[in-house]
Short mmCIF file of C-alpha atoms in Angstrom, two decimals:
data_model
loop_
_atom_site.label_atom_id
_atom_site.label_comp_id
_atom_site.label_asym_id
_atom_site.label_seq_id
_atom_site.Cartn_x
_atom_site.Cartn_y
_atom_site.Cartn_z
CA MET A 1 113.17 98.21 116.65
CA ILE A 2 113.37 95.32 114.13
CA HIS A 3 116.87 94.29 112.87
CA ILE A 4 116.55 92.83 109.40
CA VAL A 5 118.86 90.68 107.82
CA CYS A 6 120.12 89.76 104.30
CA THR A 7 122.64 88.70 101.85
CA THR A 8 123.71 89.52 98.41
CA ASP A 9 126.41 89.89 95.75
CA THR A 10 126.61 92.00 92.74
CA ASN A 11 123.87 89.63 91.03
CA TYR A 12 121.30 89.95 93.46
CA VAL A 13 121.11 93.57 94.98
CA MET A 14 118.16 94.94 92.26
CA PRO A 15 115.97 91.69 93.71
CA THR A 16 117.10 92.64 97.24
CA GLY A 17 116.40 96.30 96.68
CA VAL A 18 112.95 95.48 95.43
CA MET A 19 112.40 93.39 98.86
CA ILE A 20 113.29 95.86 101.39
CA LYS A 21 111.31 98.69 99.50
CA SER A 22 108.47 96.33 100.15
CA LEU A 23 108.63 95.60 103.66
CA SER A 24 109.97 99.67 104.57
CA VAL A 25 106.03 100.54 103.02
CA ASN A 26 104.90 97.93 104.70
CA ASN A 27 105.73 98.72 107.94
CA SER A 28 106.06 102.87 107.50
CA GLU A 29 105.20 103.09 111.29
CA GLU A 30 108.23 100.46 112.63
CA GLN A 31 111.62 100.95 113.45
CA VAL A 32 113.33 99.20 110.98
CA ILE A 33 117.26 98.58 110.80
CA PHE A 34 118.19 97.14 107.71
CA HIS A 35 121.74 95.37 107.84
CA ILE A 36 122.77 94.23 104.68
CA VAL A 37 125.86 91.67 104.11
CA ILE A 38 127.96 92.01 101.29
CA ASP A 39 131.20 90.90 99.77
CA ARG A 40 133.43 92.81 97.37
CA SER A 41 131.35 92.31 94.23
CA VAL A 42 128.56 95.03 95.62
CA THR A 43 129.86 98.14 94.13
CA SER A 44 129.50 101.80 95.79
CA GLU A 45 126.92 102.77 93.14
CA GLN A 46 124.72 99.38 94.22
CA ARG A 47 125.51 100.44 97.39
CA LYS A 48 123.66 103.67 96.91
CA GLU A 49 121.21 102.31 95.35
CA LEU A 50 120.39 100.08 97.95
CA GLU A 51 120.14 103.07 100.68
CA GLU A 52 118.09 105.46 98.30
CA VAL A 53 115.49 102.64 98.61
CA ILE A 54 114.75 103.89 102.35
CA CYS A 55 115.42 107.29 102.05
CA GLU A 56 111.44 108.24 101.88
CA ASN A 57 111.47 106.70 106.20
CA ALA A 58 112.83 108.29 108.90
CA GLN A 59 112.12 105.34 110.38
CA HIS A 60 114.39 103.29 108.22
CA SER A 61 117.61 103.06 108.62
CA LEU A 62 120.72 100.67 106.41
CA PHE A 63 123.51 99.72 107.46
CA PHE A 64 126.63 97.35 105.53
CA HIS A 65 128.67 94.83 106.76
CA LEU A 66 131.36 93.51 104.19
CA ILE A 67 132.39 89.46 103.91
CA ASP A 68 135.24 88.22 102.95
CA ASP A 69 133.82 85.08 100.41
CA SER A 70 137.32 83.30 100.25
CA LEU A 71 136.30 81.84 103.39
CA PHE A 72 133.37 79.65 100.95
CA ASP A 73 135.89 79.09 98.71
CA ASP A 74 136.21 74.92 99.32
CA PHE A 75 132.22 74.60 100.75
CA PRO A 76 130.43 71.82 98.91
CA GLN A 77 128.09 72.15 95.91
CA LEU A 78 128.27 75.35 94.57
CA GLY A 79 127.24 75.03 90.91
CA THR A 80 127.73 71.42 91.16
CA SER A 81 124.30 70.26 92.73
CA ASN A 82 122.47 71.73 89.61
CA PRO A 83 123.97 73.86 87.47
CA LYS A 84 120.65 76.03 86.31
CA LEU A 85 120.08 77.16 90.03
CA PHE A 86 123.28 79.27 89.66
CA ILE A 87 123.73 78.95 93.50
CA THR A 88 126.65 81.50 94.62
CA LYS A 89 129.04 82.28 98.24
CA ALA A 90 126.36 84.26 99.20
CA THR A 91 123.92 81.66 100.38
CA TYR A 92 126.46 80.48 103.37
CA TYR A 93 127.00 84.07 104.18
CA ARG A 94 123.91 83.65 107.12
CA LEU A 95 126.42 80.80 108.65
CA LEU A 96 128.46 83.53 109.98
CA PHE A 97 125.62 86.12 111.04
CA ALA A 98 126.54 85.82 115.18
CA GLU A 99 130.01 86.89 114.10
CA ILE A 100 129.30 89.93 111.37
CA LEU A 101 126.48 91.34 112.96
CA PRO A 102 127.08 93.57 116.45
CA ASP A 103 127.03 91.87 119.54
CA ASP A 104 124.39 94.04 121.47
CA ILE A 105 121.86 92.26 118.76
CA ASP A 106 120.26 88.89 120.11
CA LYS A 107 117.36 88.55 117.48
CA VAL A 108 117.25 89.46 113.40
CA ILE A 109 114.61 88.59 111.02
CA TYR A 110 116.92 86.98 107.91
CA LEU A 111 115.07 87.69 104.65
CA ASP A 112 116.00 85.76 101.08
CA CYS A 113 116.12 88.09 98.27
CA ASP A 114 113.45 86.83 96.09
CA MET A 115 110.58 87.98 98.65
CA ILE A 116 108.03 90.59 98.62
CA ILE A 117 106.76 91.43 102.36
CA MET A 118 103.11 92.26 102.02
CA GLY A 119 102.29 93.04 105.81
CA SER A 120 103.60 94.24 108.62
CA LEU A 121 106.46 91.67 110.24
CA LEU A 122 105.83 92.77 113.93
CA GLU A 123 104.27 89.97 115.10
CA LEU A 124 106.44 87.67 113.76
CA TRP A 125 109.39 89.99 115.38
CA ASN A 126 107.89 89.64 119.03
CA THR A 127 107.33 86.19 118.38
CA ASP A 128 109.04 83.63 121.33
CA ILE A 129 112.01 82.12 120.20
CA SER A 130 114.09 82.28 123.91
CA HIS A 131 114.49 78.81 124.07
CA TYR A 132 115.09 78.03 120.70
CA ALA A 133 117.79 78.43 117.84
CA LEU A 134 115.77 79.85 115.19
CA ALA A 135 112.36 80.32 114.06
CA ALA A 136 111.06 78.50 110.62
CA VAL A 137 108.92 77.28 108.43
CA THR A 138 108.62 74.11 106.63
CA ASP A 139 109.87 73.98 103.41
CA MET A 140 107.45 73.19 100.42
CA SER A 141 108.83 70.11 99.60
CA GLU A 142 109.33 68.59 102.78
CA SER A 143 108.48 65.60 101.73
CA LYS A 144 111.00 64.99 98.68
CA HIS A 145 114.34 65.34 101.16
CA ASN A 146 116.43 62.48 102.26
CA PHE A 147 116.34 62.15 105.88
CA GLU A 148 118.49 59.05 105.57
CA ARG A 149 120.98 61.55 103.49
CA LEU A 150 120.46 64.60 106.40
CA GLY A 151 120.62 61.88 109.23
CA TYR A 152 118.14 62.44 111.59
CA ASN A 153 114.33 61.30 111.31
CA LYS A 154 111.78 63.03 109.40
CA GLU A 155 109.47 63.84 111.59
CA LEU A 156 111.36 65.95 112.66
CA GLY A 157 110.38 67.70 109.71
CA TYR A 158 112.55 70.09 107.14
CA PHE A 159 112.20 73.88 107.17
CA ASN A 160 113.20 76.62 104.62
CA ALA A 161 116.10 78.84 105.27
CA GLY A 162 114.67 82.01 103.12
CA LEU A 163 112.78 83.42 106.27
CA LEU A 164 114.05 82.51 109.23
CA LEU A 165 113.80 84.42 113.03
CA ILE A 166 117.20 83.88 114.57
CA ASN A 167 118.21 84.08 117.85
CA LEU A 168 121.58 85.39 117.79
CA ALA A 169 122.71 85.25 121.41
CA TYR A 170 121.66 81.63 121.50
CA TRP A 171 123.91 81.06 118.34
CA ARG A 172 126.54 82.72 119.55
CA GLU A 173 126.16 80.48 123.37
CA ILE A 174 126.73 77.31 121.34
CA ASN A 175 129.48 78.59 118.94
CA ALA A 176 126.77 77.87 115.88
CA LYS A 177 130.14 78.84 113.30
CA TYR A 178 131.83 75.51 115.05
CA LEU A 179 129.41 72.89 114.40
CA PHE A 180 128.43 74.60 111.07
CA TRP A 181 132.16 74.30 109.99
CA ASP A 182 132.18 71.02 111.71
CA LEU A 183 129.82 69.50 109.75
CA ILE A 184 130.35 70.83 106.25
CA LYS A 185 134.23 69.55 106.64
CA ARG A 186 133.46 66.43 108.38
CA SER A 187 130.50 65.35 106.19
CA PRO A 188 130.19 67.19 102.53
CA GLU A 189 128.18 64.51 101.32
CA ARG A 190 125.53 65.33 103.25
CA ILE A 191 125.26 68.56 102.28
CA LYS A 192 123.24 68.94 99.64
CA PHE A 193 121.12 72.19 99.60
CA HIS A 194 123.41 74.26 101.05
CA ASP A 195 123.16 76.11 104.19
CA GLN A 196 119.98 75.66 104.00
CA ASP A 197 121.05 71.25 105.04
CA VAL A 198 123.21 72.73 107.30
CA LEU A 199 121.19 74.45 109.38
CA ASN A 200 118.50 72.39 109.65
CA ILE A 201 120.90 69.14 110.18
CA CYS A 202 122.44 71.55 113.19
CA PHE A 203 119.37 72.61 114.67
CA LYS A 204 116.98 69.77 113.18
CA ASP A 205 115.79 69.51 117.25
CA ASP A 206 116.29 73.38 118.16
CA LYS A 207 114.01 74.76 115.73
CA LYS A 208 110.47 76.82 116.25
CA MET A 209 108.05 76.35 113.50
CA LEU A 210 106.06 79.50 112.02
CA PRO A 211 102.86 79.44 110.64
CA PHE A 212 103.05 79.31 106.67
CA LYS A 213 101.69 82.66 106.45
CA TRP A 214 105.25 83.79 107.11
CA ASN A 215 107.20 82.25 103.86
CA PHE A 216 104.98 81.79 101.44
CA GLN A 217 106.67 79.53 98.92
CA ASP A 218 105.55 78.79 95.64
CA GLY A 219 104.56 75.35 96.06
CA PHE A 220 101.58 76.37 98.74
CA ILE A 221 99.55 77.60 96.03
CA TYR A 222 99.93 74.04 93.55
CA LYS A 223 97.08 71.48 93.47
CA PRO A 224 97.00 69.18 95.85
CA GLU A 225 98.40 66.02 93.16
CA LEU A 226 101.13 68.76 92.25
CA MET A 227 102.50 69.28 95.78
CA GLU A 228 105.78 68.43 97.26
CA LEU A 229 103.90 68.79 100.78
CA ASP A 230 101.86 66.10 102.98
CA GLU A 231 98.80 68.36 102.21
CA LYS A 232 96.26 66.16 104.66
CA LYS A 233 98.98 66.90 107.53
CA TYR A 234 99.62 70.88 106.50
CA HIS A 235 95.72 71.22 105.29
CA GLN A 236 94.33 73.70 108.16
CA GLN A 237 97.62 75.64 107.62
CA LEU A 238 97.74 75.96 103.91
CA ILE A 239 94.16 77.34 104.20
CA GLU A 240 95.12 80.33 106.59
CA ALA A 241 98.29 81.26 104.91
CA ARG A 242 96.74 81.36 101.26
CA GLN A 243 93.82 83.82 102.51
CA ASN A 244 96.77 86.08 103.98
CA PRO A 245 99.88 85.32 103.09
CA ILE A 246 102.61 87.94 104.41
CA ILE A 247 105.80 87.11 102.90
CA ILE A 248 105.50 85.53 99.48
CA HIS A 249 108.63 83.83 98.34
CA TYR A 250 109.06 83.08 94.67
CA THR A 251 110.75 79.98 94.93
CA SER A 252 110.28 78.35 91.44
CA MET A 253 113.79 78.69 88.99
CA ALA A 254 112.33 81.65 87.25
CA LYS A 255 111.77 84.32 89.75
CA PRO A 256 109.19 87.64 89.05
CA TRP A 257 112.12 89.64 87.38
CA HIS A 258 112.31 86.55 84.99
CA VAL A 259 109.68 86.60 81.55
CA GLU A 260 108.91 82.84 82.42
CA CYS A 261 107.48 83.56 85.90
CA LEU A 262 104.35 82.22 86.31
CA ASN A 263 103.76 82.60 90.25
CA PRO A 264 100.21 84.88 90.36
CA TYR A 265 102.45 86.87 92.79
CA LYS A 266 104.24 88.44 90.29
CA LYS A 267 102.73 91.68 89.99
CA TYR A 268 103.36 92.34 93.33
CA PHE A 269 107.16 92.33 92.85
CA LEU A 270 106.38 94.58 89.50
CA LYS A 271 104.42 97.05 91.73
CA TYR A 272 107.47 97.65 94.67
CA LEU A 273 109.80 97.13 91.30
CA LYS A 274 108.05 100.40 89.82
CA GLN A 275 109.15 101.89 93.23
CA THR A 276 112.54 101.34 92.94
CA PRO A 277 115.94 103.01 91.00
CA TRP A 278 115.51 100.11 89.15
CA LYS A 279 111.98 101.01 88.35
CA THR A 280 112.88 101.55 84.03
CA TYR A 281 114.11 97.30 84.94
CA LYS A 282 112.84 95.19 81.61
CA ILE A 283 112.45 91.59 82.44
CA LYS A 284 114.73 89.12 80.84
CA ARG A 285 114.15 85.57 79.60
CA ARG A 286 115.61 83.10 82.25
CA PHE A 287 116.18 80.53 79.61
CA ALA A 288 117.23 80.49 76.20
CA TYR A 289 114.06 80.37 74.04
CA ASN A 290 113.26 77.39 72.45
CA PRO A 291 109.78 77.26 70.51
CA LEU A 292 110.00 74.00 68.82
CA LYS A 293 110.53 72.40 72.51
CA GLN A 294 107.53 74.95 74.35
CA HIS A 295 104.99 73.38 71.50
CA LEU A 296 106.38 69.60 72.38
CA GLY A 297 105.98 70.19 76.13
CA PHE A 298 102.45 70.99 75.55
CA PHE A 299 101.20 68.46 73.54
CA LEU A 300 103.33 65.84 76.27
CA ARG A 301 101.34 67.68 78.91
CA ILE A 302 98.11 67.29 77.33
CA LEU A 303 98.81 63.42 76.37
CA HIS A 304 99.60 63.20 80.91
CA LEU A 305 103.47 62.26 79.18
CA ARG A 306 104.73 65.15 81.39
CA LYS A 307 104.15 66.69 84.60
CA PRO A 308 101.76 69.96 84.51
CA LEU A 309 103.10 73.28 84.64
CA PRO A 310 103.10 74.84 88.63
CA GLN A 311 100.25 77.77 87.13
CA GLN A 312 97.61 75.17 87.75
CA VAL A 313 96.94 76.64 91.29
CA TYR A 314 93.99 77.19 92.99
CA PRO A 315 92.31 80.57 91.67
CA TYR A 316 92.13 82.65 95.30
CA SER A 317 91.11 86.31 95.28
CA ILE A 318 94.31 87.78 96.35
CA MET A 319 95.44 86.44 93.38
CA ASN A 320 93.01 88.05 91.55
CA ASN A 321 93.11 91.78 93.28
CA ASP A 322 93.96 94.68 91.24
CA ILE A 323 96.96 96.82 91.81
#
């Protein structure tokens, strides 16, 4: 039995449902229990839509866990670190999994809503983390993080919190909630990337690193000159992940439900979108369209006065396969 947990508010119900559909389709033979942590903004109609996503598979079940979002009213950086990101309180909900989920669940896979699951998660689920707080994948911008602010040696690395294999039993044993809250209240200036920073700081030497295929981020398909990662250090991992990514993570600000999304795996999101209650959804612009600004940016890139766009990636065969 695989336990999956994800969090959402009313704004991200649709992508959460599409992610769940992709997981359900590609893990149809496994018994999967979905735990959806929601706040009061999620309507009864939206709950029904999420339940409908898995209704075709008797092996899969879904439960909602309501959280009091006022607990996070004073948490740092919401809406201030980068207004364009539109980060909401829901990003912090995963810090309370040990308290929210039933005590008899010792391990869960956490998944961000901006993901598509391309294959079986059984291998990931069976990964031994009995001696770790969690397992995760290196962040695509690892080399750009400020380790002085984080307060630990860069050799310990920095993981992306979009995919987490969590040892809940261990979290309860060490009272992880106290660690998280103590850090946030005592040192809010150290927290820039929300709960991801909290988890990296608290578990800097208590984590297991996973192969990149389990959280294949946008930056992993950039050409070396565009990467914010030590390409030489991770060269072999990148090659292997590009050949068989299992979890696609759309990490840019423009998501696959936006017109501006340039990720070559966008078509897989659209594929599973068509199999959900939101199949008639029309993708929208993420940003206001300004033709003059678009053309100016085009010429600045020709003159090498502006960084190239991230679509300049390697032409891996999987990106060009027809659906």
